[in-house]
Amino acid sequence: MLFSRSIVMLLIASVVTTQGYVLAPTCNTRSIGSTALMMAKASGRKGSIRKNMEGSSKGGGKGIGGGQAASDKNTNWLPVKGITSADDLPTETEGNTIKLVDTYADVLMDGATNPNGAVCILAYGGKTYCCAVNCSTCKIPLDKATFYGPNDETDNADPRLCCSFCKTTFNMRTGARIEPAVSSGLVGGIVKGLFSASSKAPLKTYELGEKNGQIVINLP
């Protein structure tokens, strides 16, 4: 068992080194620049976001799309410094690509694993979903995660996100763990055993909003 654990930890170290957030963006983590901005404008994204906004109880932010709704006890709206407006958010025309966006929020920043306080953002069904950058089970970055459409477990409404390493699958709106979209395999099963303390932890999800033209995020 000790030998197996050592092998798995080496595998995890390898994945973190090759897929970690600190590395330059890959094809699945395109930076939000002029190309994405042009695509967003061409698809009419701004209008659809306006349509999906829901008023929040405090903080002056307007909720956007599919994020977990904020409660009266959690209305800490902070600017997302990595984007400048709703036009910069990902769109479905980009093929449900998971994008990493820097928030530079102190509560999310970690010098070792998330230096810029990044979050994952994905567009689906006219809504925008936002979640933590690392899988809550194996701690591997979710920039390579696989997107799946809704099923019965998500009330045929919310998309699913499956970790590329341990195959843990989450409801992307609530962060709840659901039935794995695919088999975890031998390595994934061992990883879940090693991280048993966090194997039932949900994925953190966040509500996005807009205030005075600036995208904001509701954080704990």
PDB file of N, CA and C in Angstrom, residues 160-220:
ATOM      1  N   ARG A 160     -22.877  19.495 -16.217  1.00  0.00           N
ATOM      2  CA  ARG A 160     -22.012  18.736 -15.312  1.00  0.00           C
ATOM      3  C   ARG A 160     -20.554  18.950 -15.697  1.00  0.00           C
ATOM      4  N   LEU A 161     -19.685  18.853 -14.695  1.00  0.00           N
ATOM      5  CA  LEU A 161     -18.251  19.006 -14.916  1.00  0.00           C
ATOM      6  C   LEU A 161     -17.538  17.797 -14.328  1.00  0.00           C
ATOM      7  N   CYS A 162     -16.735  17.122 -15.147  1.00  0.00           N
ATOM      8  CA  CYS A 162     -16.061  15.898 -14.732  1.00  0.00           C
ATOM      9  C   CYS A 162     -14.551  16.131 -14.699  1.00  0.00           C
ATOM     10  N   CYS A 163     -13.943  15.934 -13.529  1.00  0.00           N
ATOM     11  CA  CYS A 163     -12.503  16.115 -13.370  1.00  0.00           C
ATOM     12  C   CYS A 163     -11.759  15.162 -14.301  1.00  0.00           C
ATOM     13  N   SER A 164     -10.762  15.672 -14.982  1.00  0.00           N
ATOM     14  CA  SER A 164     -10.020  14.869 -15.949  1.00  0.00           C
ATOM     15  C   SER A 164      -9.141  13.815 -15.286  1.00  0.00           C
ATOM     16  N   PHE A 165      -8.862  13.978 -13.992  1.00  0.00           N
ATOM     17  CA  PHE A 165      -7.945  13.064 -13.317  1.00  0.00           C
ATOM     18  C   PHE A 165      -8.669  12.002 -12.489  1.00  0.00           C
ATOM     19  N   CYS A 166      -9.473  12.430 -11.530  1.00  0.00           N
ATOM     20  CA  CYS A 166     -10.140  11.450 -10.652  1.00  0.00           C
ATOM     21  C   CYS A 166     -11.553  11.113 -11.110  1.00  0.00           C
ATOM     22  N   LYS A 167     -12.072  11.851 -12.103  1.00  0.00           N
ATOM     23  CA  LYS A 167     -13.390  11.620 -12.707  1.00  0.00           C
ATOM     24  C   LYS A 167     -14.548  11.978 -11.778  1.00  0.00           C
ATOM     25  N   THR A 168     -14.282  12.639 -10.673  1.00  0.00           N
ATOM     26  CA  THR A 168     -15.379  13.134  -9.846  1.00  0.00           C
ATOM     27  C   THR A 168     -16.193  14.111 -10.683  1.00  0.00           C
ATOM     28  N   THR A 169     -17.516  14.011 -10.595  1.00  0.00           N
ATOM     29  CA  THR A 169     -18.402  14.828 -11.419  1.00  0.00           C
ATOM     30  C   THR A 169     -19.275  15.704 -10.534  1.00  0.00           C
ATOM     31  N   PHE A 170     -19.469  16.943 -10.960  1.00  0.00           N
ATOM     32  CA  PHE A 170     -20.194  17.922 -10.153  1.00  0.00           C
ATOM     33  C   PHE A 170     -21.324  18.572 -10.950  1.00  0.00           C
ATOM     34  N   ASN A 171     -22.365  18.949 -10.217  1.00  0.00           N
ATOM     35  CA  ASN A 171     -23.380  19.846 -10.762  1.00  0.00           C
ATOM     36  C   ASN A 171     -22.739  21.226 -10.812  1.00  0.00           C
ATOM     37  N   MET A 172     -22.649  21.835 -11.973  1.00  0.00           N
ATOM     38  CA  MET A 172     -21.874  23.060 -12.078  1.00  0.00           C
ATOM     39  C   MET A 172     -22.584  24.271 -11.491  1.00  0.00           C
ATOM     40  N   ARG A 173     -23.871  24.160 -11.226  1.00  0.00           N
ATOM     41  CA  ARG A 173     -24.557  25.280 -10.588  1.00  0.00           C
ATOM     42  C   ARG A 173     -24.434  25.220  -9.079  1.00  0.00           C
ATOM     43  N   THR A 174     -24.697  24.037  -8.507  1.00  0.00           N
ATOM     44  CA  THR A 174     -24.695  23.909  -7.050  1.00  0.00           C
ATOM     45  C   THR A 174     -23.361  23.437  -6.487  1.00  0.00           C
ATOM     46  N   GLY A 175     -22.537  22.780  -7.338  1.00  0.00           N
ATOM     47  CA  GLY A 175     -21.290  22.204  -6.865  1.00  0.00           C
ATOM     48  C   GLY A 175     -21.448  20.831  -6.240  1.00  0.00           C
ATOM     49  N   ALA A 176     -22.680  20.331  -6.181  1.00  0.00           N
ATOM     50  CA  ALA A 176     -22.930  19.029  -5.558  1.00  0.00           C
ATOM     51  C   ALA A 176     -22.272  17.909  -6.355  1.00  0.00           C
ATOM     52  N   ARG A 177     -21.726  16.916  -5.638  1.00  0.00           N
ATOM     53  CA  ARG A 177     -21.165  15.730  -6.282  1.00  0.00           C
ATOM     54  C   ARG A 177     -22.310  14.850  -6.775  1.00  0.00           C
ATOM     55  N   ILE A 178     -22.158  14.363  -7.992  1.00  0.00           N
ATOM     56  CA  ILE A 178     -23.177  13.491  -8.567  1.00  0.00           C
ATOM     57  C   ILE A 178     -22.498  12.248  -9.130  1.00  0.00           C
ATOM     58  N   GLU A 179     -23.294  11.372  -9.697  1.00  0.00           N
ATOM     59  CA  GLU A 179     -22.759  10.129 -10.258  1.00  0.00           C
ATOM     60  C   GLU A 179     -21.687  10.447 -11.299  1.00  0.00           C
ATOM     61  N   PRO A 180     -20.515   9.777 -11.215  1.00  0.00           N
ATOM     62  CA  PRO A 180     -19.449  10.046 -12.198  1.00  0.00           C
ATOM     63  C   PRO A 180     -19.938   9.877 -13.625  1.00  0.00           C
ATOM     64  N   ALA A 181     -19.561  10.808 -14.477  1.00  0.00           N
ATOM     65  CA  ALA A 181     -19.971  10.737 -15.874  1.00  0.00           C
ATOM     66  C   ALA A 181     -19.291   9.580 -16.590  1.00  0.00           C
ATOM     67  N   VAL A 182     -18.074   9.234 -16.131  1.00  0.00           N
ATOM     68  CA  VAL A 182     -17.323   8.110 -16.685  1.00  0.00           C
ATOM     69  C   VAL A 182     -16.657   7.362 -15.533  1.00  0.00           C
ATOM     70  N   SER A 183     -16.195   6.137 -15.811  1.00  0.00           N
ATOM     71  CA  SER A 183     -15.529   5.346 -14.786  1.00  0.00           C
ATOM     72  C   SER A 183     -14.217   6.016 -14.367  1.00  0.00           C
ATOM     73  N   SER A 184     -13.925   5.969 -13.077  1.00  0.00           N
ATOM     74  CA  SER A 184     -12.707   6.597 -12.564  1.00  0.00           C
ATOM     75  C   SER A 184     -11.458   5.789 -12.905  1.00  0.00           C
ATOM     76  N   GLY A 185     -11.612   4.509 -13.192  1.00  0.00           N
ATOM     77  CA  GLY A 185     -10.461   3.677 -13.516  1.00  0.00           C
ATOM     78  C   GLY A 185      -9.620   3.372 -12.289  1.00  0.00           C
ATOM     79  N   LEU A 186      -8.535   2.641 -12.495  1.00  0.00           N
ATOM     80  CA  LEU A 186      -7.684   2.205 -11.386  1.00  0.00           C
ATOM     81  C   LEU A 186      -7.032   3.380 -10.669  1.00  0.00           C
ATOM     82  N   VAL A 187      -6.383   4.266 -11.438  1.00  0.00           N
ATOM     83  CA  VAL A 187      -5.680   5.397 -10.825  1.00  0.00           C
ATOM     84  C   VAL A 187      -6.660   6.323 -10.128  1.00  0.00           C
ATOM     85  N   GLY A 188      -7.772   6.617 -10.798  1.00  0.00           N
ATOM     86  CA  GLY A 188      -8.765   7.498 -10.193  1.00  0.00           C
ATOM     87  C   GLY A 188      -9.320   6.936  -8.904  1.00  0.00           C
ATOM     88  N   GLY A 189      -9.533   5.613  -8.865  1.00  0.00           N
ATOM     89  CA  GLY A 189     -10.032   4.979  -7.656  1.00  0.00           C
ATOM     90  C   GLY A 189      -9.048   5.082  -6.506  1.00  0.00           C
ATOM     91  N   ILE A 190      -7.762   4.871  -6.801  1.00  0.00           N
ATOM     92  CA  ILE A 190      -6.723   4.976  -5.767  1.00  0.00           C
ATOM     93  C   ILE A 190      -6.635   6.413  -5.250  1.00  0.00           C
ATOM     94  N   VAL A 191      -6.721   7.365  -6.178  1.00  0.00           N
ATOM     95  CA  VAL A 191      -6.659   8.779  -5.787  1.00  0.00           C
ATOM     96  C   VAL A 191      -7.796   9.131  -4.845  1.00  0.00           C
ATOM     97  N   LYS A 192      -8.991   8.663  -5.156  1.00  0.00           N
ATOM     98  CA  LYS A 192     -10.131   8.954  -4.289  1.00  0.00           C
ATOM     99  C   LYS A 192      -9.923   8.364  -2.906  1.00  0.00           C
ATOM    100  N   GLY A 193      -9.272   7.189  -2.855  1.00  0.00           N
ATOM    101  CA  GLY A 193      -8.989   6.578  -1.565  1.00  0.00           C
ATOM    102  C   GLY A 193      -8.004   7.400  -0.765  1.00  0.00           C
ATOM    103  N   LEU A 194      -6.992   7.931  -1.437  1.00  0.00           N
ATOM    104  CA  LEU A 194      -5.978   8.738  -0.756  1.00  0.00           C
ATOM    105  C   LEU A 194      -6.559  10.040  -0.231  1.00  0.00           C
ATOM    106  N   PHE A 195      -7.519  10.575  -0.956  1.00  0.00           N
ATOM    107  CA  PHE A 195      -8.134  11.832  -0.549  1.00  0.00           C
ATOM    108  C   PHE A 195      -9.520  11.596   0.035  1.00  0.00           C
ATOM    109  N   SER A 196      -9.655  10.532   0.820  1.00  0.00           N
ATOM    110  CA  SER A 196     -10.966  10.159   1.347  1.00  0.00           C
ATOM    111  C   SER A 196     -11.591  11.254   2.200  1.00  0.00           C
ATOM    112  N   ALA A 197     -10.743  12.056   2.872  1.00  0.00           N
ATOM    113  CA  ALA A 197     -11.271  13.107   3.739  1.00  0.00           C
ATOM    114  C   ALA A 197     -12.028  14.156   2.940  1.00  0.00           C
ATOM    115  N   SER A 198     -11.615  14.359   1.686  1.00  0.00           N
ATOM    116  CA  SER A 198     -12.277  15.371   0.866  1.00  0.00           C
ATOM    117  C   SER A 198     -13.104  14.760  -0.258  1.00  0.00           C
ATOM    118  N   SER A 199     -13.251  13.435  -0.240  1.00  0.00           N
ATOM    119  CA  SER A 199     -13.910  12.757  -1.357  1.00  0.00           C
ATOM    120  C   SER A 199     -15.389  13.103  -1.475  1.00  0.00           C
ATOM    121  N   LYS A 200     -15.970  13.620  -0.398  1.00  0.00           N
ATOM    122  CA  LYS A 200     -17.381  13.981  -0.440  1.00  0.00           C
ATOM    123  C   LYS A 200     -17.591  15.487  -0.457  1.00  0.00           C
ATOM    124  N   ALA A 201     -16.513  16.232  -0.514  1.00  0.00           N
ATOM    125  CA  ALA A 201     -16.623  17.689  -0.500  1.00  0.00           C
ATOM    126  C   ALA A 201     -17.203  18.194  -1.812  1.00  0.00           C
ATOM    127  N   PRO A 202     -18.138  19.121  -1.765  1.00  0.00           N
ATOM    128  CA  PRO A 202     -18.680  19.688  -3.007  1.00  0.00           C
ATOM    129  C   PRO A 202     -17.684  20.631  -3.653  1.00  0.00           C
ATOM    130  N   LEU A 203     -17.934  20.957  -4.894  1.00  0.00           N
ATOM    131  CA  LEU A 203     -17.122  21.941  -5.602  1.00  0.00           C
ATOM    132  C   LEU A 203     -17.666  23.329  -5.271  1.00  0.00           C
ATOM    133  N   LYS A 204     -16.786  24.246  -4.942  1.00  0.00           N
ATOM    134  CA  LYS A 204     -17.240  25.600  -4.634  1.00  0.00           C
ATOM    135  C   LYS A 204     -17.699  26.291  -5.913  1.00  0.00           C
ATOM    136  N   THR A 205     -18.890  26.862  -5.858  1.00  0.00           N
ATOM    137  CA  THR A 205     -19.418  27.619  -6.993  1.00  0.00           C
ATOM    138  C   THR A 205     -19.680  29.048  -6.550  1.00  0.00           C
ATOM    139  N   TYR A 206     -19.641  29.951  -7.507  1.00  0.00           N
ATOM    140  CA  TYR A 206     -19.760  31.365  -7.180  1.00  0.00           C
ATOM    141  C   TYR A 206     -20.758  32.048  -8.105  1.00  0.00           C
ATOM    142  N   GLU A 207     -21.425  33.034  -7.561  1.00  0.00           N
ATOM    143  CA  GLU A 207     -22.354  33.835  -8.348  1.00  0.00           C
ATOM    144  C   GLU A 207     -21.605  35.017  -8.957  1.00  0.00           C
ATOM    145  N   LEU A 208     -21.814  35.219 -10.235  1.00  0.00           N
ATOM    146  CA  LEU A 208     -21.257  36.387 -10.912  1.00  0.00           C
ATOM    147  C   LEU A 208     -22.339  37.442 -11.067  1.00  0.00           C
ATOM    148  N   GLY A 209     -21.917  38.684 -11.179  1.00  0.00           N
ATOM    149  CA  GLY A 209     -22.864  39.773 -11.360  1.00  0.00           C
ATOM    150  C   GLY A 209     -22.208  40.926 -12.076  1.00  0.00           C
ATOM    151  N   GLU A 210     -22.942  41.985 -12.223  1.00  0.00           N
ATOM    152  CA  GLU A 210     -22.430  43.179 -12.877  1.00  0.00           C
ATOM    153  C   GLU A 210     -22.833  44.401 -12.079  1.00  0.00           C
ATOM    154  N   LYS A 211     -21.895  45.289 -11.866  1.00  0.00           N
ATOM    155  CA  LYS A 211     -22.153  46.535 -11.135  1.00  0.00           C
ATOM    156  C   LYS A 211     -21.444  47.677 -11.837  1.00  0.00           C
ATOM    157  N   ASN A 212     -22.228  48.620 -12.317  1.00  0.00           N
ATOM    158  CA  ASN A 212     -21.669  49.777 -13.018  1.00  0.00           C
ATOM    159  C   ASN A 212     -20.748  49.364 -14.166  1.00  0.00           C
ATOM    160  N   GLY A 213     -21.142  48.315 -14.878  1.00  0.00           N
ATOM    161  CA  GLY A 213     -20.379  47.859 -16.029  1.00  0.00           C
ATOM    162  C   GLY A 213     -19.223  46.935 -15.705  1.00  0.00           C
ATOM    163  N   GLN A 214     -18.912  46.735 -14.421  1.00  0.00           N
ATOM    164  CA  GLN A 214     -17.821  45.867 -14.003  1.00  0.00           C
ATOM    165  C   GLN A 214     -18.355  44.508 -13.558  1.00  0.00           C
ATOM    166  N   ILE A 215     -17.742  43.422 -14.020  1.00  0.00           N
ATOM    167  CA  ILE A 215     -18.129  42.096 -13.558  1.00  0.00           C
ATOM    168  C   ILE A 215     -17.653  41.911 -12.121  1.00  0.00           C
ATOM    169  N   VAL A 216     -18.547  41.410 -11.263  1.00  0.00           N
ATOM    170  CA  VAL A 216     -18.234  41.201  -9.863  1.00  0.00           C
ATOM    171  C   VAL A 216     -18.529  39.753  -9.501  1.00  0.00           C
ATOM    172  N   ILE A 217     -17.917  39.269  -8.434  1.00  0.00           N
ATOM    173  CA  ILE A 217     -18.097  37.892  -7.975  1.00  0.00           C
ATOM    174  C   ILE A 217     -18.475  37.917  -6.503  1.00  0.00           C
ATOM    175  N   ASN A 218     -19.423  37.075  -6.121  1.00  0.00           N
ATOM    176  CA  ASN A 218     -19.878  37.024  -4.740  1.00  0.00           C
ATOM    177  C   ASN A 218     -19.095  35.932  -4.003  1.00  0.00           C
ATOM    178  N   LEU A 219     -18.224  36.332  -3.093  1.00  0.00           N
ATOM    179  CA  LEU A 219     -17.336  35.415  -2.405  1.00  0.00           C
ATOM    180  C   LEU A 219     -17.664  35.303  -0.928  1.00  0.00           C
ATOM    181  N   PRO A 220     -17.263  34.198  -0.273  1.00  0.00           N
ATOM    182  CA  PRO A 220     -17.524  34.018   1.171  1.00  0.00           C
ATOM    183  C   PRO A 220     -16.926  35.140   1.986  1.00  0.00           C
TER     184      PRO A 220
END
